[in-house]
CSV table of C-alpha atoms and ligand atoms in Angstrom, one decimal:
chain,number,residue,atom,x,y,z
A,274,MET,CA,-21.1,-10.1,-13.2
A,275,ASN,CA,-22.9,-10.1,-9.6
A,276,LEU,CA,-21.2,-8.4,-6.7
A,277,LYS,CA,-24.5,-8.2,-4.3
A,278,GLY,CA,-23.5,-8.4,-0.4
A,279,ARG,CA,-19.7,-8.0,-1.1
A,280,ASP,CA,-17.8,-6.0,1.1
A,281,PHE,CA,-14.8,-3.7,-0.4
A,282,LEU,CA,-12.2,-4.0,1.6
A,283,LYS,CA,-9.0,-4.2,-0.3
A,284,LEU,CA,-8.6,-5.2,-4.5
A,285,LEU,CA,-6.8,-8.3,-3.0
A,286,ASP,CA,-10.2,-9.8,-2.6
A,287,TYR,CA,-11.5,-9.0,-6.1
A,288,THR,CA,-10.6,-10.3,-9.6
A,289,PRO,CA,-9.1,-8.3,-12.5
A,290,GLU,CA,-12.5,-8.9,-14.0
A,291,GLU,CA,-14.7,-7.6,-11.0
A,292,ILE,CA,-12.3,-4.6,-11.1
A,293,GLU,CA,-12.6,-4.0,-14.7
A,294,TYR,CA,-16.5,-4.4,-14.3
A,295,LEU,CA,-16.5,-1.6,-11.7
A,296,VAL,CA,-14.2,0.4,-13.9
A,297,ASP,CA,-16.7,0.5,-16.5
A,298,LEU,CA,-19.8,0.5,-14.4
A,299,SER,CA,-18.7,3.9,-12.8
A,300,ALA,CA,-18.0,5.4,-16.5
A,301,ASP,CA,-21.6,4.2,-17.6
A,302,LEU,CA,-23.1,6.1,-14.4
A,303,LYS,CA,-21.0,9.3,-15.0
A,304,PHE,CA,-22.3,9.4,-18.5
A,305,MET,CA,-26.0,8.9,-17.0
A,306,LYS,CA,-25.0,11.7,-14.5
A,307,LYS,CA,-23.8,14.1,-17.3
A,308,LYS,CA,-26.9,13.2,-19.3
A,309,GLY,CA,-29.1,14.3,-16.3
A,310,VAL,CA,-30.7,10.5,-16.5
A,311,LEU,CA,-31.4,9.8,-13.1
A,312,VAL,CA,-30.3,6.4,-11.3
A,313,ASP,CA,-32.2,5.9,-8.1
A,314,LYS,CA,-32.4,2.3,-8.2
A,315,LEU,CA,-31.8,2.1,-4.4
A,316,ARG,CA,-34.8,4.5,-3.0
A,317,GLY,CA,-35.7,3.3,0.6
A,318,LYS,CA,-32.2,2.3,1.6
A,319,ASN,CA,-29.8,3.6,4.1
A,320,VAL,CA,-26.0,3.9,4.1
A,321,ALA,CA,-23.8,4.8,7.2
A,322,LEU,CA,-20.5,6.6,6.9
A,323,ILE,CA,-18.1,6.2,9.4
A,324,PHE,CA,-14.8,8.5,9.6
A,325,GLU,CA,-12.2,8.3,12.4
A,326,LYS,CA,-9.9,10.5,10.1
A,327,THR,CA,-10.8,13.4,8.3
A,328,SER,CA,-12.0,13.6,4.6
A,329,THR,CA,-13.0,15.7,1.9
A,330,ARG,CA,-13.4,13.8,-1.7
A,331,THR,CA,-14.2,10.6,0.1
A,332,ARG,CA,-17.0,11.5,2.6
A,333,CYS,CA,-18.8,14.1,-0.3
A,334,SER,CA,-18.3,11.4,-2.9
A,335,PHE,CA,-20.3,9.0,-0.4
A,336,GLU,CA,-22.9,11.3,0.2
A,337,VAL,CA,-23.5,12.4,-3.4
A,338,ALA,CA,-23.3,9.3,-4.9
A,339,ALA,CA,-25.6,7.8,-2.1
A,340,HIS,CA,-28.2,10.6,-2.8
A,341,ASP,CA,-28.0,10.5,-6.5
A,342,LEU,CA,-28.7,6.5,-5.9
A,343,GLY,CA,-31.8,7.6,-4.0
A,344,MET,CA,-30.2,6.4,-0.5
A,345,GLY,CA,-30.2,8.4,2.9
A,346,THR,CA,-27.3,8.9,4.5
A,347,THR,CA,-25.8,8.9,8.1
A,348,TYR,CA,-22.4,10.3,8.8
A,349,LEU,CA,-20.5,9.8,12.2
A,350,ASP,CA,-17.7,11.9,12.7
A,351,PRO,CA,-14.3,11.1,14.3
A,352,LYS,CA,-15.6,12.6,17.8
A,353,GLY,CA,-19.4,11.7,17.5
A,354,SER,CA,-19.7,8.1,17.7
A,355,GLN,CA,-18.9,5.4,20.6
A,356,ILE,CA,-17.0,3.4,18.2
A,357,GLY,CA,-13.9,2.2,20.0
A,358,LYS,CA,-14.0,4.1,23.2
A,359,LYS,CA,-17.0,2.8,25.0
A,360,GLU,CA,-18.1,0.2,22.3
A,361,SER,CA,-16.5,-2.3,20.2
A,362,ILE,CA,-16.2,-2.8,16.7
A,363,ALA,CA,-18.0,-5.9,16.8
A,364,ASP,CA,-20.9,-4.6,18.7
A,365,THR,CA,-20.9,-1.3,16.2
A,366,ALA,CA,-21.2,-3.3,13.4
A,367,ARG,CA,-24.0,-5.7,14.8
A,368,VAL,CA,-26.0,-2.8,15.8
A,369,LEU,CA,-25.4,-0.5,12.5
A,370,GLY,CA,-26.2,-3.8,10.4
A,371,ARG,CA,-29.6,-4.0,11.8
A,372,MET,CA,-30.4,-0.5,10.6
A,373,PHE,CA,-27.9,0.5,7.5
A,374,ASP,CA,-27.5,-1.3,4.2
A,375,GLY,CA,-24.3,-0.6,4.1
A,376,ILE,CA,-21.7,0.7,5.8
A,377,GLU,CA,-18.4,3.0,4.8
A,378,TYR,CA,-15.5,3.4,7.4
A,379,ARG,CA,-12.5,5.1,7.5
A,380,GLY,CA,-10.0,5.1,10.1
A,381,PHE,CA,-6.7,3.3,11.4
A,382,GLU,CA,-5.8,-0.1,11.3
A,383,GLN,CA,-7.4,-2.5,8.4
A,384,SER,CA,-8.0,-5.2,10.7
A,385,LYS,CA,-10.6,-2.5,11.9
A,386,VAL,CA,-12.5,-2.5,8.8
A,387,GLU,CA,-12.1,-6.4,8.3
A,388,GLU,CA,-13.6,-6.7,11.6
A,389,LEU,CA,-16.4,-4.6,11.1
A,390,ALA,CA,-17.0,-6.3,8.1
A,391,LYS,CA,-16.9,-9.6,9.9
A,392,HIS,CA,-19.5,-8.8,12.2
A,393,ALA,CA,-22.1,-6.8,10.1
A,394,GLU,CA,-24.7,-8.5,8.0
A,395,VAL,CA,-24.1,-5.9,5.2
A,396,PRO,CA,-21.7,-4.8,2.5
A,397,VAL,CA,-18.6,-2.6,4.2
A,398,TRP,CA,-16.7,-0.3,2.1
A,399,ASN,CA,-13.3,0.8,3.3
A,400,GLY,CA,-13.0,4.7,2.8
A,401,LEU,CA,-9.1,4.3,3.5
A,402,THR,CA,-6.9,2.5,6.0
A,403,ASN,CA,-3.4,2.9,7.2
A,404,GLU,CA,-2.9,0.1,5.0
A,405,PHE,CA,-5.0,0.5,2.0
A,406,HIS,CA,-7.3,3.3,0.2
A,407,PRO,CA,-9.5,0.7,-2.6
A,408,THR,CA,-12.2,3.3,-3.5
A,409,GLN,CA,-9.2,5.6,-4.4
A,410,MET,CA,-7.6,2.8,-6.6
A,411,ILE,CA,-11.1,2.4,-9.0
A,412,ALA,CA,-10.9,6.1,-9.4
A,413,ASP,CA,-7.7,6.5,-10.3
A,414,LEU,CA,-8.1,3.5,-13.1
A,415,LEU,CA,-11.2,5.3,-14.8
A,416,THR,CA,-9.2,8.4,-14.9
A,417,ILE,CA,-6.3,6.2,-16.6
A,418,LYS,CA,-8.9,4.5,-18.9
A,419,GLU,CA,-10.6,7.7,-19.9
A,420,LYS,CA,-7.0,10.0,-20.2
A,421,LEU,CA,-5.0,6.7,-21.9
A,422,GLY,CA,-7.6,4.8,-23.3
A,423,ARG,CA,-6.4,1.2,-21.9
A,424,ILE,CA,-5.5,-0.1,-18.2
A,425,LYS,CA,-3.3,-3.2,-18.9
A,426,GLY,CA,0.2,-2.6,-19.7
A,427,VAL,CA,0.4,0.9,-18.8
A,428,LYS,CA,3.5,2.2,-17.0
A,429,VAL,CA,3.0,3.9,-13.7
A,430,VAL,CA,5.8,5.5,-11.3
A,431,TYR,CA,4.6,6.2,-7.8
A,432,MET,CA,7.4,8.6,-5.8
A,433,GLY,CA,7.5,9.1,-2.4
A,434,ASP,CA,6.1,7.0,0.8
A,435,ALA,CA,6.2,4.0,-0.4
A,436,ARG,CA,5.4,1.8,3.0
A,437,TYR,CA,1.6,3.4,3.1
A,438,ASN,CA,-1.9,2.9,1.9
A,439,MET,CA,-1.4,4.7,-1.8
A,440,ALA,CA,1.5,2.8,-2.4
A,441,ASN,CA,0.6,-0.3,-0.8
A,442,SER,CA,-3.1,-0.2,-3.1
A,443,TRP,CA,-0.7,0.9,-6.3
A,444,MET,CA,1.1,-2.6,-6.0
A,445,VAL,CA,-1.8,-4.5,-5.3
A,446,THR,CA,-3.8,-2.7,-8.4
A,447,CYS,CA,-0.8,-3.2,-10.7
A,448,ALA,CA,-0.4,-6.7,-10.0
A,449,LYS,CA,-3.9,-7.3,-10.9
A,450,MET,CA,-4.3,-5.5,-14.0
A,451,GLY,CA,-1.3,-6.3,-15.7
A,452,MET,CA,0.0,-2.6,-15.5
A,453,HIS,CA,3.9,-1.9,-14.7
A,454,LEU,CA,4.5,-0.3,-11.1
A,455,THR,CA,7.6,1.4,-10.2
A,456,LEU,CA,8.0,2.3,-6.7
A,457,CYS,CA,10.8,5.2,-6.6
A,458,SER,CA,11.4,5.8,-2.9
A,459,ASN,CA,14.4,6.0,-0.1
A,460,LYS,CA,14.7,2.4,0.4
A,461,ASN,CA,13.7,3.3,4.3
A,462,TYR,CA,10.4,3.7,3.1
A,463,PHE,CA,9.8,0.6,0.8
A,464,PRO,CA,6.9,-1.1,1.6
A,465,ASP,CA,6.2,-4.5,3.6
A,466,PRO,CA,8.8,-7.6,1.7
A,467,GLU,CA,5.8,-10.1,2.2
A,468,LEU,CA,3.3,-8.0,0.4
A,469,VAL,CA,5.8,-7.3,-2.4
A,470,LYS,CA,6.2,-10.9,-2.8
A,471,GLN,CA,2.2,-11.4,-3.2
A,472,CYS,CA,2.0,-8.7,-5.4
A,473,LYS,CA,4.8,-9.8,-7.5
A,474,ASP,CA,3.4,-13.3,-7.7
A,475,ILE,CA,0.1,-12.1,-9.0
A,476,ALA,CA,1.8,-9.9,-11.3
A,477,ALA,CA,3.7,-12.8,-12.8
A,478,LYS,CA,0.2,-14.2,-13.7
A,479,THR,CA,-1.3,-11.1,-15.0
A,480,GLY,CA,1.7,-9.8,-17.1
A,481,GLY,CA,2.1,-6.6,-14.7
A,482,SER,CA,5.7,-6.0,-12.9
A,483,ILE,CA,6.5,-4.3,-9.5
A,484,THR,CA,10.2,-2.8,-9.5
A,485,LEU,CA,11.3,-0.8,-6.4
A,486,THR,CA,14.2,1.6,-6.8
A,487,GLU,CA,15.9,4.5,-4.7
A,488,ASP,CA,17.4,5.9,-8.4
A,489,PRO,CA,14.5,9.1,-9.1
A,490,ILE,CA,16.7,9.6,-12.5
A,491,GLU,CA,16.3,6.0,-13.3
A,492,GLY,CA,12.6,5.1,-12.0
A,493,THR,CA,10.7,8.1,-13.6
A,494,LYS,CA,12.2,7.4,-17.2
A,495,ASP,CA,9.5,6.8,-20.0
A,496,LYS,CA,6.1,6.6,-17.9
A,497,ASP,CA,2.4,7.1,-18.7
A,498,VAL,CA,1.4,8.3,-15.2
A,499,VAL,CA,3.6,9.9,-12.4
A,500,TYR,CA,1.7,9.8,-9.0
A,501,THR,CA,2.5,10.9,-5.6
A,502,ASP,CA,0.6,11.3,-2.0
A,503,VAL,CA,1.6,13.4,0.9
A,504,TRP,CA,4.7,12.9,2.6
A,505,VAL,CA,3.0,12.4,6.2
A,506,SER,CA,-0.2,10.8,6.5
A,507,MET,CA,-3.5,11.1,8.3
A,508,GLY,CA,-2.8,9.8,12.1
A,509,GLU,CA,1.0,10.3,11.7
A,510,PRO,CA,2.8,12.4,14.3
A,511,ASP,CA,4.0,16.2,13.2
A,512,GLU,CA,7.8,15.1,14.3
A,513,ALA,CA,7.8,12.6,11.1
A,514,TRP,CA,7.9,15.7,9.2
A,515,VAL,CA,11.6,16.6,9.6
A,516,GLU,CA,12.9,12.8,8.4
A,517,ARG,CA,10.2,13.0,5.6
A,518,ILE,CA,11.5,15.9,4.0
A,519,ARG,CA,15.0,14.8,4.6
A,520,ASP,CA,14.1,11.5,3.1
A,521,LEU,CA,12.0,12.2,0.4
A,522,SER,CA,12.5,15.4,-1.2
A,523,PRO,CA,14.9,14.0,-3.9
A,524,TYR,CA,11.5,12.2,-5.0
A,525,GLN,CA,9.6,15.3,-5.4
A,526,VAL,CA,7.6,15.6,-8.5
A,527,ASN,CA,8.8,18.9,-10.7
A,528,LYS,CA,9.0,19.4,-14.1
A,529,GLU,CA,12.6,17.5,-14.7
A,530,VAL,CA,10.7,14.4,-13.5
A,531,MET,CA,7.9,15.0,-16.0
A,532,ASP,CA,10.0,15.8,-18.7
A,533,ARG,CA,11.9,12.2,-18.0
A,534,ALA,CA,8.7,10.6,-17.8
A,535,GLY,CA,7.8,11.8,-21.5
A,536,LYS,CA,5.5,14.9,-22.9
A,537,ASP,CA,2.3,12.5,-23.0
A,538,ALA,CA,2.6,11.3,-19.0
A,539,ILE,CA,-0.1,12.8,-17.2
A,540,PHE,CA,0.5,13.6,-13.3
A,541,MET,CA,-1.9,12.3,-10.5
A,542,HIS,CA,-2.3,12.4,-6.9
A,543,CYS,CA,-5.2,11.2,-4.9
A,544,LEU,CA,-5.1,14.8,-2.8
A,545,PRO,CA,-5.2,17.0,-0.9
A,546,ALA,CA,-1.5,18.0,-2.0
A,547,TYR,CA,0.8,20.2,-1.2
A,548,HIS,CA,1.8,21.8,-4.2
A,549,ASP,CA,2.5,25.4,-2.5
A,550,LEU,CA,2.2,27.4,0.6
A,551,LYS,CA,-1.6,28.0,0.6
A,552,THR,CA,-2.5,25.9,2.9
A,553,GLU,CA,-1.8,26.0,6.9
A,554,ILE,CA,0.5,23.2,7.0
A,555,GLY,CA,2.0,23.9,3.6
A,556,LYS,CA,3.0,27.0,4.6
A,557,GLU,CA,4.4,25.9,8.3
A,558,LYS,CA,6.7,23.4,6.9
A,559,GLY,CA,7.3,25.1,3.8
A,560,GLU,CA,8.7,28.1,5.2
A,561,GLN,CA,10.4,26.0,8.3
A,562,PHE,CA,12.3,24.2,5.7
A,563,GLY,CA,12.6,26.4,2.7
A,564,PHE,CA,10.5,24.9,0.0
A,565,GLU,CA,7.8,26.3,-2.1
A,566,ALA,CA,6.0,23.2,-2.3
A,567,LEU,CA,6.5,19.7,-0.9
A,568,GLU,CA,5.6,16.5,-2.9
A,569,VAL,CA,4.6,18.1,-6.2
A,570,THR,CA,5.4,21.7,-7.4
A,571,ASP,CA,2.7,24.0,-8.3
A,572,GLU,CA,4.0,23.9,-11.7
A,573,VAL,CA,3.6,20.4,-12.1
A,574,PHE,CA,0.1,20.6,-10.4
A,575,GLU,CA,-1.2,23.4,-12.4
A,576,SER,CA,0.3,21.8,-16.0
A,577,GLU,CA,-1.7,20.4,-18.8
A,578,GLN,CA,-0.1,17.5,-18.1
A,579,SER,CA,-2.2,17.4,-14.6
A,580,VAL,CA,-5.5,15.4,-14.2
A,581,VAL,CA,-5.9,16.0,-10.6
A,582,PHE,CA,-9.4,17.4,-10.7
A,583,ASP,CA,-10.7,14.3,-13.1
A,584,GLU,CA,-9.4,12.3,-10.8
A,585,ALA,CA,-11.1,14.0,-7.7
A,586,GLU,CA,-14.3,13.9,-9.6
A,587,ASN,CA,-14.4,10.1,-10.7
A,588,ARG,CA,-14.3,9.5,-6.4
A,589,MET,CA,-17.8,10.2,-6.7
A,590,HIS,CA,-19.0,8.3,-9.8
A,591,THR,CA,-16.8,5.0,-9.0
A,592,ILE,CA,-17.9,5.1,-5.2
A,593,LYS,CA,-21.5,5.1,-6.9
A,594,ALA,CA,-20.5,1.9,-8.9
A,595,ILE,CA,-19.2,0.6,-5.6
A,596,MET,CA,-22.4,0.8,-3.8
A,597,ALA,CA,-24.7,0.4,-6.5
A,598,ALA,CA,-22.8,-3.2,-7.4
A,599,THR,CA,-22.3,-4.5,-3.6
A,600,LEU,CA,-26.0,-3.5,-3.0
A,601,GLY,CA,-27.4,-5.4,-6.2
A,602,ALA,CA,-28.6,-2.3,-8.3
A,603,PHE,CA,-27.1,-4.2,-11.2
B,103,LIG,N1,-8.1,11.2,-1.7
B,103,LIG,C1,-8.9,11.2,-0.6
B,103,LIG,O1,-9.3,10.3,0.0
B,103,LIG,O2,-9.3,12.6,-0.4
B,103,LIG,P1,-9.8,12.8,1.0
B,103,LIG,O3,-8.9,12.3,2.5
B,103,LIG,O4,-10.4,14.4,1.0
B,103,LIG,O5,-11.2,11.8,1.2
B,104,LIG,N1,-1.5,8.8,2.4
B,104,LIG,C1,-2.6,9.9,2.8
B,104,LIG,C2,-3.9,9.6,1.4
B,104,LIG,C3,-4.9,10.4,1.6
B,104,LIG,C4,-5.9,10.2,0.7
B,104,LIG,C5,-3.6,9.7,4.0
B,104,LIG,O1,-3.4,8.8,4.7
B,104,LIG,O2,-3.4,10.5,4.8
């Protein structure tokens, strides 16, 4: 498998074999890290990390993974660069492409990261856009493989906001990998029908399936993975909370949902999560709307079935694999 020079913008651009290769390479790199074996095969290289939205996991994963591989990093924060304000994406790409060996970009529209990749002569990695979060998906697949021992045929239910980056990414992933996805949400939050069709066509060839339902009882029965994400994503207006809580609270992941999924089901969340009132926003919205938690209850989040911190750790090992493969270390 040779991924040298490839961008990593969305999983639609990758074959099932390439995706599985990245998952397995991540597992190998994780094993080496745990054994204390240095894999600094990219010594002398440098990567730029552009964040137009905030981050904990993705930024730290890119920084730690780059350092482990022997690379230098430069972090450009949401305010600290000229991007988009004084300099176009195309010009930025041509400048950074001359100085760095790879560029990570977290921002708003997918078209921006695609534009960056078009004009940069080095690999560009999507660290999250409104439409897709592909590095998260490799971490989620690694976590599923570690916990369940398989990927193909796994039954996933995604609860909550089904028209944004995480649900879109899950549709593509399940379609490509022959998994069964149920998107369980209010119909006003169903994904773009064109992407649904595209994913259903792919799933028809891989043995996977995509189902959309508004029924949280039927939709959560007998599943291997229960997944959710925040109801209001980064960059969305504060006013959205009122409608989201009204429309999406029937899709909260709670103990009844996990019981219906089954005792062997695992709970996953890309994080950060509003599972209690211990964050500024969680406290404000919880008190305003009379909730103890939002998209997932604390009981589920802290339960034995929850694998969210293994999933978060896997962000680092998988981002390392993505950089290593596309920069030609393997
Ligand atoms: N899951 C994820 O992307 O987390 P951050 O926003 O902290 O990077
Ligand atoms: N949907 C969330 C994902 C965070 C990792 C957001 O875009 O804010």
